[in-house]
């Protein structure tokens, strides 16, 4: 246990001291480096000594012992700390391992991850062992949140969020914050169970991440009193400044569903903000194809282009994050004792690294990938394929509900009165209404309704990728929907599109039915294909992958399709319950 909690044991600490004394040689030496000194907020010149996964010295001295040392002359380069993504959702078709490998190639060498998928799907001991193994085996540092709620209405929520499970997650050494807190209306409304875990989070000295879209000053003040330290939901410069004025650490977002960063920074500068020391960056769990342009490196580039001083821009990606999480003694700056996460750049204004050191190992060197290993033994930790032990028949396609759901954008659902004849085996393509079925992944219940605004010529669509892992079927043709489900069942999870009995596109998601075990590059191409087909079939919003994920998410208005039935978020009641099969 001590070896896991304390990364550097007494023996390792003595070895690191021996390097400084000249008794041992550093493993890597970066000479003549222009580097970002975060303590002085300046660009300085130094030699950087690295021993295995740790920086042991930064300064003018050269080691007296260089036996076996790899020496890299950085005279024409700039060295900055590895970037930190503090708000990752590493389950968006990709998995935590593949995303970490991909992110490290672009200089993001530390991830602070949403734990929801593992928390809901895995037994406690296996889940915690899994996150430890990911941190130990990856060059990327992997930290986690602890969720307080499921972001939807679950059938057995109290059992899922049990005392022992919550306590074990919150107190784990790789869990560095509570949240994100999507059920803050419940807390304000008197939910003391969530408030208890918020108090426990603060007691053990960890911050709380909020989720406060559109929050007023009054709401922000109340949530600050309850312990929320940070929020990432500002959509304008004014909202970001309001959070800063209320004492929040403010995370600026640039994501596939909310690419707001350029506008936010422009507006913050116009409002007179000249100190970004309490600002962070996040891509907020974007879908795969969005990351082709970069991750945190892209956000630094946007900030610099918009006029943020370069030191401030790099600090929002590294030092500010480490300070917020009380981890600046080991992350986020180039100084003795810190993890050897280093990005080597061609110049200060270009945050895309040509070389990356993660935990003192090259993962990218002069624009070449050093480590291409992508495998991970998921099955050992209970992360297996989705087992759908039931069949779907025409009996599951009876639509008698008078209330339908209408998409007003990619994620907002409103109720509407169904006006078409829904007893037919197929619907006309002259309108944008489709059959919609949500099926319990264990085959116990179903919800049948009509969805308006998803597509106008889609035969059949099936997805096990959803907020709860339950199965979503959408389409104009009931038979195509059945075939799509059959393919989904056969492969153990994924996303399937069927037209006239033939599979047009298929993304296999064999990890819990929600994640691919393929590389990010492969997943990016498959996602592009699926999105392209859905748009051809009439999908007209920003991101269908987010739409599918958020059908059940009760942190969004106005109605949601949950395990309990069609749910009115504002009034907190089930309008139409799920039906037992």
XYZ file of C-alpha atoms in Angstrom:
581
model
C 0.000 0.000 0.000
C 2.769 2.451 0.886
C 4.382 1.959 -2.542
C 1.088 2.914 -4.207
C 0.362 5.968 -2.065
C 3.932 7.278 -1.986
C 5.218 7.176 -5.545
C 8.800 7.693 -4.375
C 9.764 5.311 -1.591
C 12.632 5.970 0.805
C 14.911 3.910 -1.425
C 13.989 5.944 -4.522
C 14.393 9.220 -2.660
C 17.948 8.209 -1.653
C 18.751 7.366 -5.278
C 17.503 10.780 -6.413
C 19.703 12.489 -3.823
C 22.645 10.429 -5.062
C 22.184 11.894 -8.548
C 22.539 15.444 -7.256
C 25.649 14.425 -5.281
C 27.275 12.858 -8.335
C 27.102 9.318 -6.954
C 24.641 8.281 -9.673
C 24.105 9.587 -13.186
C 20.835 11.175 -14.336
C 18.918 9.139 -16.887
C 18.237 12.174 -19.141
C 19.917 15.575 -19.251
C 18.394 18.518 -21.138
C 21.110 21.130 -21.657
C 20.911 24.826 -22.560
C 17.138 24.794 -22.248
C 15.012 27.934 -22.338
C 12.294 26.880 -19.927
C 9.240 28.342 -18.208
C 10.061 29.073 -14.578
C 6.598 29.147 -13.016
C 7.743 30.471 -9.641
C 9.136 33.636 -11.268
C 6.740 33.615 -14.243
C 9.697 34.076 -16.598
C 11.569 32.305 -19.370
C 14.995 31.315 -18.030
C 17.922 29.217 -19.220
C 19.052 26.080 -17.378
C 20.156 22.473 -17.513
C 17.416 20.057 -16.466
C 18.447 16.799 -14.792
C 15.985 13.899 -14.841
C 16.317 10.655 -12.958
C 13.797 8.070 -14.115
C 10.365 9.725 -13.622
C 11.431 12.814 -11.616
C 13.134 16.151 -12.158
C 16.001 16.281 -9.657
C 17.755 19.532 -10.574
C 17.169 22.684 -12.634
C 19.927 25.285 -12.872
C 23.362 26.190 -14.240
C 25.254 23.140 -12.924
C 26.166 20.108 -14.989
C 26.229 16.602 -13.500
C 29.664 15.253 -12.589
C 28.522 11.722 -13.377
C 27.177 11.171 -16.886
C 27.673 7.415 -17.239
C 24.791 6.149 -19.370
C 23.033 9.539 -19.426
C 21.071 10.538 -22.523
C 22.081 14.130 -23.277
C 19.742 16.313 -25.355
C 20.843 19.798 -26.434
C 17.825 22.129 -26.210
C 19.616 25.315 -27.260
C 17.117 25.956 -30.065
C 14.089 24.727 -28.134
C 11.671 25.849 -25.433
C 10.665 23.552 -22.552
C 7.337 23.864 -20.720
C 5.558 21.663 -18.177
C 3.349 18.866 -19.480
C -0.240 20.015 -19.966
C -3.048 18.971 -17.603
C -6.652 18.234 -18.639
C -8.469 18.541 -15.330
C -11.974 17.684 -16.545
C -11.762 14.609 -18.772
C -14.663 12.270 -19.573
C -12.547 9.414 -20.975
C -15.494 7.244 -22.058
C -16.711 9.071 -25.159
C -16.416 6.026 -27.460
C -12.676 5.918 -26.641
C -11.436 4.499 -23.329
C -9.194 5.999 -20.592
C -6.136 4.078 -21.797
C -6.423 4.954 -25.492
C -7.279 8.567 -24.734
C -4.302 8.941 -22.384
C -1.943 7.530 -25.024
C -3.337 9.890 -27.654
C -3.318 12.917 -25.347
C 0.301 12.391 -24.346
C 1.353 12.613 -27.991
C -0.024 16.155 -28.021
C 1.618 17.142 -24.741
C -1.259 16.530 -22.321
C 0.485 14.261 -19.847
C -1.876 14.457 -16.849
C -5.594 13.659 -16.890
C -8.102 14.165 -14.076
C -10.968 11.875 -15.042
C -14.673 11.370 -14.498
C -15.191 8.126 -12.535
C -18.845 7.587 -13.453
C -18.447 4.681 -15.874
C -16.298 2.636 -13.524
C -18.304 3.678 -10.457
C -21.622 2.536 -11.958
C -20.418 -0.534 -13.822
C -17.720 -2.206 -11.699
C -17.439 -3.702 -8.254
C -15.662 -1.300 -5.896
C -12.429 -3.218 -5.385
C -11.959 -3.965 -9.087
C -12.636 -0.361 -10.046
C -10.113 1.048 -7.586
C -7.510 -1.536 -8.559
C -8.115 -0.619 -12.194
C -7.452 3.111 -11.705
C -4.250 2.265 -9.806
C -3.071 0.005 -12.630
C -3.795 2.658 -15.260
C -1.663 5.184 -13.348
C 1.157 2.694 -12.811
C 1.357 1.397 -16.389
C 0.743 4.548 -18.435
C 3.284 7.327 -18.969
C 0.373 9.713 -18.350
C -0.503 10.596 -14.750
C -4.101 9.481 -14.171
C -6.211 11.074 -11.433
C -9.967 10.877 -10.861
C -13.057 12.604 -9.496
C -15.657 11.092 -7.223
C -19.204 11.650 -8.462
C -21.994 12.380 -5.962
C -24.841 11.499 -8.327
C -25.511 9.556 -11.515
C -26.703 12.523 -13.589
C -29.948 10.645 -14.215
C -32.765 8.851 -12.358
C -31.637 5.323 -11.483
C -33.878 2.504 -10.300
C -31.698 1.683 -7.255
C -29.730 4.890 -6.722
C -29.308 4.557 -2.937
C -27.756 1.122 -3.335
C -25.460 2.297 -6.140
C -24.212 5.292 -4.122
C -23.717 3.311 -0.929
C -21.808 4.675 2.061
C -18.902 2.241 1.778
C -18.499 2.793 -1.951
C -18.552 6.574 -1.694
C -16.117 6.587 1.228
C -13.653 4.286 -0.551
C -13.650 6.412 -3.704
C -13.460 9.794 -1.972
C -10.548 8.780 0.252
C -8.536 7.080 -2.490
C -5.164 8.719 -3.123
C -5.775 8.998 -6.894
C -9.120 10.754 -6.389
C -8.379 14.470 -6.140
C -11.804 16.125 -6.164
C -15.514 15.668 -5.568
C -17.970 16.208 -8.398
C -18.718 17.305 -10.938
C -21.826 18.281 -8.988
C -24.693 18.077 -11.475
C -27.405 17.595 -8.817
C -26.854 20.954 -7.150
C -30.596 21.791 -7.374
C -31.242 18.784 -5.121
C -28.683 20.064 -2.624
C -30.211 23.531 -2.589
C -33.611 21.869 -2.236
C -32.585 20.034 0.938
C -30.790 16.825 -0.127
C -28.536 16.204 2.872
C -27.083 12.943 1.541
C -25.152 14.739 -1.208
C -24.324 17.578 1.167
C -22.823 15.030 3.564
C -20.381 13.827 0.902
C -19.557 17.415 -0.039
C -18.649 18.055 3.588
C -16.546 14.884 3.663
C -14.730 16.051 0.524
C -13.814 19.306 2.200
C -12.867 17.546 5.435
C -10.181 15.530 3.658
C -8.894 18.638 1.880
C -10.089 18.039 -1.686
C -11.849 20.640 -3.883
C -15.339 20.298 -5.355
C -16.046 20.826 -9.053
C -19.411 22.386 -9.851
C -21.632 22.101 -12.907
C -23.518 25.394 -12.887
C -24.718 26.388 -16.383
C -26.586 29.681 -16.408
C -26.159 30.126 -12.652
C -27.025 33.517 -11.162
C -24.860 35.340 -8.644
C -27.255 34.166 -5.930
C -26.819 30.528 -6.953
C -23.051 30.859 -7.261
C -22.892 32.403 -3.793
C -24.961 29.588 -2.297
C -22.865 26.891 -3.930
C -19.648 28.576 -2.752
C -21.000 28.483 0.800
C -21.655 24.749 0.360
C -18.048 24.201 -0.729
C -17.899 24.351 -4.539
C -14.470 25.686 -5.587
C -14.468 25.541 -9.379
C -16.887 25.640 -12.287
C -16.448 25.047 -16.029
C -19.880 26.113 -17.303
C -19.247 29.768 -18.207
C -20.447 30.301 -21.779
C -19.508 33.981 -22.085
C -16.740 36.234 -20.840
C -19.227 37.937 -18.514
C -20.136 34.591 -16.907
C -16.473 33.690 -16.505
C -15.702 37.042 -14.841
C -18.715 36.636 -12.550
C -17.292 33.324 -11.346
C -13.902 34.917 -10.733
C -15.564 37.751 -8.808
C -17.350 35.165 -6.645
C -14.018 33.553 -5.738
C -14.247 30.514 -7.991
C -11.410 28.945 -9.892
C -12.857 29.257 -13.380
C -12.308 26.633 -16.040
C -12.600 27.918 -19.602
C -14.080 25.414 -22.016
C -13.453 24.493 -25.624
C -15.404 21.354 -26.532
C -17.193 19.718 -29.426
C -20.572 20.808 -28.039
C -19.412 24.160 -26.588
C -16.428 25.589 -28.555
C -16.698 28.853 -26.597
C -13.063 29.586 -25.733
C -12.229 32.186 -28.433
C -15.312 34.260 -27.595
C -14.861 33.892 -23.825
C -11.267 35.113 -23.922
C -12.075 38.048 -26.215
C -14.849 39.138 -23.865
C -12.747 38.646 -20.718
C -10.002 40.848 -22.161
C -12.577 43.465 -23.152
C -13.856 43.403 -19.556
C -10.378 44.226 -18.304
C -9.169 40.843 -17.076
C -5.368 40.901 -17.007
C -4.761 38.148 -14.438
C -5.632 34.588 -15.459
C -4.020 32.901 -12.439
C -7.373 31.452 -11.314
C -8.302 30.185 -14.774
C -7.877 26.658 -16.152
C -8.549 24.964 -19.497
C -10.791 22.008 -20.289
C -12.099 20.235 -23.389
C -14.879 18.710 -21.225
C -14.950 15.206 -22.699
C -15.249 16.017 -26.378
C -16.130 13.397 -28.940
C -13.189 11.760 -30.760
C -13.017 13.710 -34.021
C -12.839 17.035 -32.185
C -9.433 16.016 -30.829
C -7.821 15.805 -34.268
C -7.018 19.515 -33.926
C -5.374 19.013 -30.536
C -6.282 18.875 -26.855
C -4.953 21.353 -24.289
C -2.261 22.412 -26.769
C -5.036 23.748 -29.028
C -6.487 25.792 -26.161
C -3.110 27.369 -25.386
C -2.760 28.327 -29.049
C -6.213 29.980 -29.048
C -5.406 31.924 -25.883
C -2.101 33.207 -27.268
C -3.744 34.134 -30.585
C -6.428 36.119 -28.731
C -3.869 38.136 -26.790
C -3.319 36.288 -23.535
C 0.368 36.594 -22.462
C 2.247 33.388 -23.233
C 3.187 32.650 -19.613
C -0.456 33.029 -18.561
C -1.590 30.735 -21.383
C 0.843 27.961 -20.426
C -0.003 28.361 -16.735
C -3.712 27.815 -17.421
C -2.666 24.464 -18.857
C -0.263 23.447 -16.087
C 0.752 25.481 -13.038
C -2.706 26.931 -12.283
C -4.220 23.453 -12.394
C -1.628 21.951 -10.083
C -2.091 24.832 -7.628
C -5.858 24.391 -7.612
C -5.544 20.708 -6.739
C -2.756 21.303 -4.189
C -0.425 19.211 -6.355
C 2.112 21.847 -7.383
C 4.733 20.100 -5.255
C 4.772 17.269 -7.811
C 3.090 18.551 -11.005
C 2.668 21.612 -13.165
C 6.113 23.231 -13.048
C 9.720 22.591 -14.016
C 11.551 22.385 -10.702
C 13.254 19.762 -8.506
C 10.926 17.153 -7.075
C 8.300 17.409 -9.801
C 7.191 14.623 -12.094
C 9.191 14.632 -15.314
C 6.321 15.683 -17.581
C 7.986 17.991 -20.102
C 7.035 19.344 -23.513
C 9.775 20.500 -25.881
C 8.594 23.157 -28.328
C 10.096 24.847 -31.361
C 9.197 28.300 -29.958
C 7.113 29.939 -27.229
C 4.114 30.778 -29.411
C 3.718 27.214 -30.705
C 2.389 24.962 -27.906
C 2.391 21.829 -30.082
C 5.406 19.819 -28.862
C 7.812 18.108 -31.200
C 9.010 16.008 -28.258
C 7.267 14.873 -25.070
C 8.612 13.343 -21.879
C 5.962 11.698 -19.697
C 7.143 10.326 -16.359
C 10.668 10.704 -17.699
C 10.048 8.520 -20.762
C 9.930 9.667 -24.359
C 6.468 9.211 -25.801
C 7.215 11.533 -28.714
C 10.660 12.486 -29.984
C 11.274 14.914 -32.836
C 7.702 14.377 -34.077
C 7.987 10.584 -34.066
C 5.847 8.343 -31.855
C 8.086 6.394 -29.502
C 5.603 4.029 -27.843
C 2.792 2.587 -29.955
C 1.606 -0.108 -27.522
C -2.175 0.183 -27.180
C -3.286 -2.958 -25.344
C -4.648 -3.164 -21.818
C -6.058 -6.232 -19.978
C -9.544 -4.831 -19.438
C -11.121 -8.219 -18.766
C -9.046 -8.702 -15.609
C -10.936 -5.799 -14.033
C -14.442 -6.770 -15.098
C -14.527 -4.486 -18.136
C -16.093 -6.890 -20.612
C -18.526 -6.788 -23.529
C -22.215 -6.067 -23.054
C -24.230 -9.255 -22.622
C -27.747 -8.728 -23.958
C -29.486 -11.939 -22.867
C -32.817 -11.190 -24.541
C -34.286 -10.662 -27.988
C -36.333 -7.831 -29.444
C -39.538 -8.629 -31.358
C -42.411 -6.668 -32.844
C -44.104 -6.928 -29.441
C -41.564 -4.357 -28.211
C -42.748 -1.817 -30.805
C -46.189 -0.849 -29.540
C -46.444 2.938 -29.414
C -49.484 4.198 -27.514
C -47.911 7.046 -25.523
C -49.459 10.462 -26.364
C -46.301 12.356 -25.335
C -43.328 12.552 -27.646
C -39.886 14.125 -27.249
C -38.654 16.928 -29.480
C -35.008 17.860 -29.930
C -34.575 21.638 -29.970
C -30.795 21.276 -30.237
C -28.210 18.531 -29.769
C -28.979 18.017 -26.079
C -32.234 19.802 -25.138
C -35.456 17.768 -25.204
C -38.967 19.208 -24.916
C -42.333 17.413 -24.770
C -44.674 17.509 -27.728
C -48.080 16.052 -28.570
C -47.806 13.132 -30.994
C -50.044 13.782 -33.986
C -49.141 10.985 -36.409
C -50.354 7.421 -36.748
C -47.762 5.318 -34.931
C -49.137 1.778 -35.376
C -47.511 1.286 -38.781
C -44.385 -0.807 -39.349
C -42.723 2.179 -41.019
C -43.065 5.950 -40.889
C -43.013 8.353 -43.825
C -39.783 10.184 -44.673
C -41.640 13.446 -45.302
C -41.239 14.466 -41.630
C -38.537 14.305 -38.932
C -40.335 12.002 -36.506
C -38.927 8.552 -35.684
C -39.781 5.671 -33.409
C -37.802 5.773 -30.171
C -37.266 2.849 -27.787
C -35.108 2.666 -24.693
C -34.479 -0.884 -23.465
C -33.106 -1.958 -20.131
C -29.717 -3.614 -20.747
C -30.985 -6.559 -18.668
C -34.207 -6.793 -20.668
C -36.566 -5.958 -17.779
C -38.308 -2.808 -19.059
C -38.758 -0.531 -22.042
C -39.916 2.992 -22.926
C -41.630 3.605 -26.276
C -42.303 7.037 -27.723
C -41.732 9.209 -30.797
C -38.703 11.486 -31.189
C -38.953 14.584 -33.361
C -35.880 16.312 -34.771
C -33.373 13.429 -34.799
C -33.676 12.308 -38.453
C -36.097 12.151 -41.369
C -34.905 9.124 -43.380
C -33.168 6.837 -40.878
C -34.069 3.159 -41.216
C -32.769 1.722 -37.960
C -30.273 2.831 -35.356
C -29.123 1.010 -32.217
C -26.727 2.198 -29.524
C -25.516 0.770 -26.227
C -23.520 3.976 -25.799
C -25.679 5.969 -23.392
C -25.483 7.647 -20.007
C -26.708 4.522 -18.201
C -25.549 1.808 -20.597
C -29.120 0.958 -21.569
C -29.967 0.390 -25.231
C -31.421 3.099 -27.479
C -33.254 2.252 -30.717
C -34.320 4.951 -33.176
C -35.673 4.723 -36.700
C -38.410 4.944 -39.267
C -38.611 1.188 -39.877
C -39.298 -1.232 -37.052
C -37.681 -4.149 -38.888
C -34.463 -2.173 -39.454
C -34.451 -1.266 -35.753
C -34.714 -4.966 -34.850
C -31.835 -5.859 -37.188
C -29.730 -3.069 -35.695
C -30.401 -4.475 -32.213
C -29.491 -7.998 -33.346
C -26.129 -6.770 -34.660
C -25.571 -4.851 -31.426
C -26.259 -7.990 -29.398
C -24.001 -10.125 -31.596
C -20.962 -7.892 -31.145
C -21.453 -7.106 -27.443
C -22.218 -3.403 -27.741
C -21.688 -0.453 -30.046
C -23.466 1.827 -32.481
C -25.176 0.338 -35.547
C -26.963 1.981 -38.487
C -29.169 -0.184 -40.730
C -31.014 0.647 -43.947
C -33.304 -1.805 -45.780
C -31.936 -4.716 -43.773
C -28.253 -3.926 -44.420
C -25.708 -2.543 -41.957
C -24.445 0.813 -43.263
C -22.062 1.575 -40.414
C -21.006 -0.151 -37.254
C -18.758 0.965 -34.402
C -18.011 -1.902 -32.039
C -17.818 -0.907 -28.367
C -16.797 -4.115 -26.593
C -15.857 -2.420 -23.289
C -19.055 -2.223 -21.206
C -20.963 -1.452 -24.403
C -19.722 2.151 -24.335
C -16.002 2.150 -25.166
C -13.901 0.949 -28.062
C -10.662 -0.955 -27.487
C -9.243 0.403 -30.759
C -6.805 3.301 -31.013
C -8.059 6.883 -31.037
C -7.188 7.231 -34.722
C -9.469 4.307 -35.610
C -12.307 5.567 -33.402
C -12.036 9.060 -34.894
C -12.555 7.713 -38.414
C -15.508 5.508 -37.370
C -17.157 8.402 -35.554
C -16.791 10.593 -38.643
C -18.465 7.897 -40.729
C -21.400 7.530 -38.318
C -21.928 11.282 -38.027
C -21.767 11.693 -41.805
C -24.444 9.031 -42.360
C -26.716 10.430 -39.640
C -26.476 13.892 -41.188
C -27.350 12.420 -44.570
C -30.378 10.877 -42.846
C -31.511 14.265 -41.542
C -29.692 14.875 -38.252
C -29.260 18.663 -38.186
C -27.733 19.477 -34.789
C -24.123 19.855 -33.617
C -23.203 16.385 -32.393
C -25.292 13.171 -32.518
C -22.880 11.366 -30.177
C -23.641 13.874 -27.417
C -27.357 13.613 -28.208
C -27.305 9.867 -27.626
C -25.294 10.194 -24.431
C -27.538 12.858 -22.900
C -31.021 11.420 -23.568
C -31.069 10.259 -19.914
C -29.146 13.129 -18.334
C -31.338 14.945 -15.815
C -28.895 17.823 -15.363
C -30.374 19.164 -18.616
C -33.911 20.518 -19.235
C -36.767 19.837 -19.901
C -37.651 16.174 -20.104
C -35.395 13.100 -20.132
C -35.800 9.416 -20.861
C -34.604 7.634 -17.712
C -34.759 4.134 -16.250
C -37.864 5.208 -14.331
C -39.615 6.585 -17.422
C -40.069 9.931 -19.150
C -38.997 12.387 -16.484
C -39.952 16.048 -15.974
C -36.712 17.661 -14.790
C -38.241 20.906 -13.523
C -41.057 19.288 -11.510
C -38.941 16.251 -10.560
C -41.573 13.655 -11.378
C -42.122 10.792 -13.831
C -44.648 11.711 -16.512
C -44.917 8.232 -18.038
C -43.290 5.239 -16.306
C -41.221 2.594 -18.049
C -43.125 -0.574 -18.980
C -42.123 -4.027 -17.787
C -41.373 -6.393 -20.686
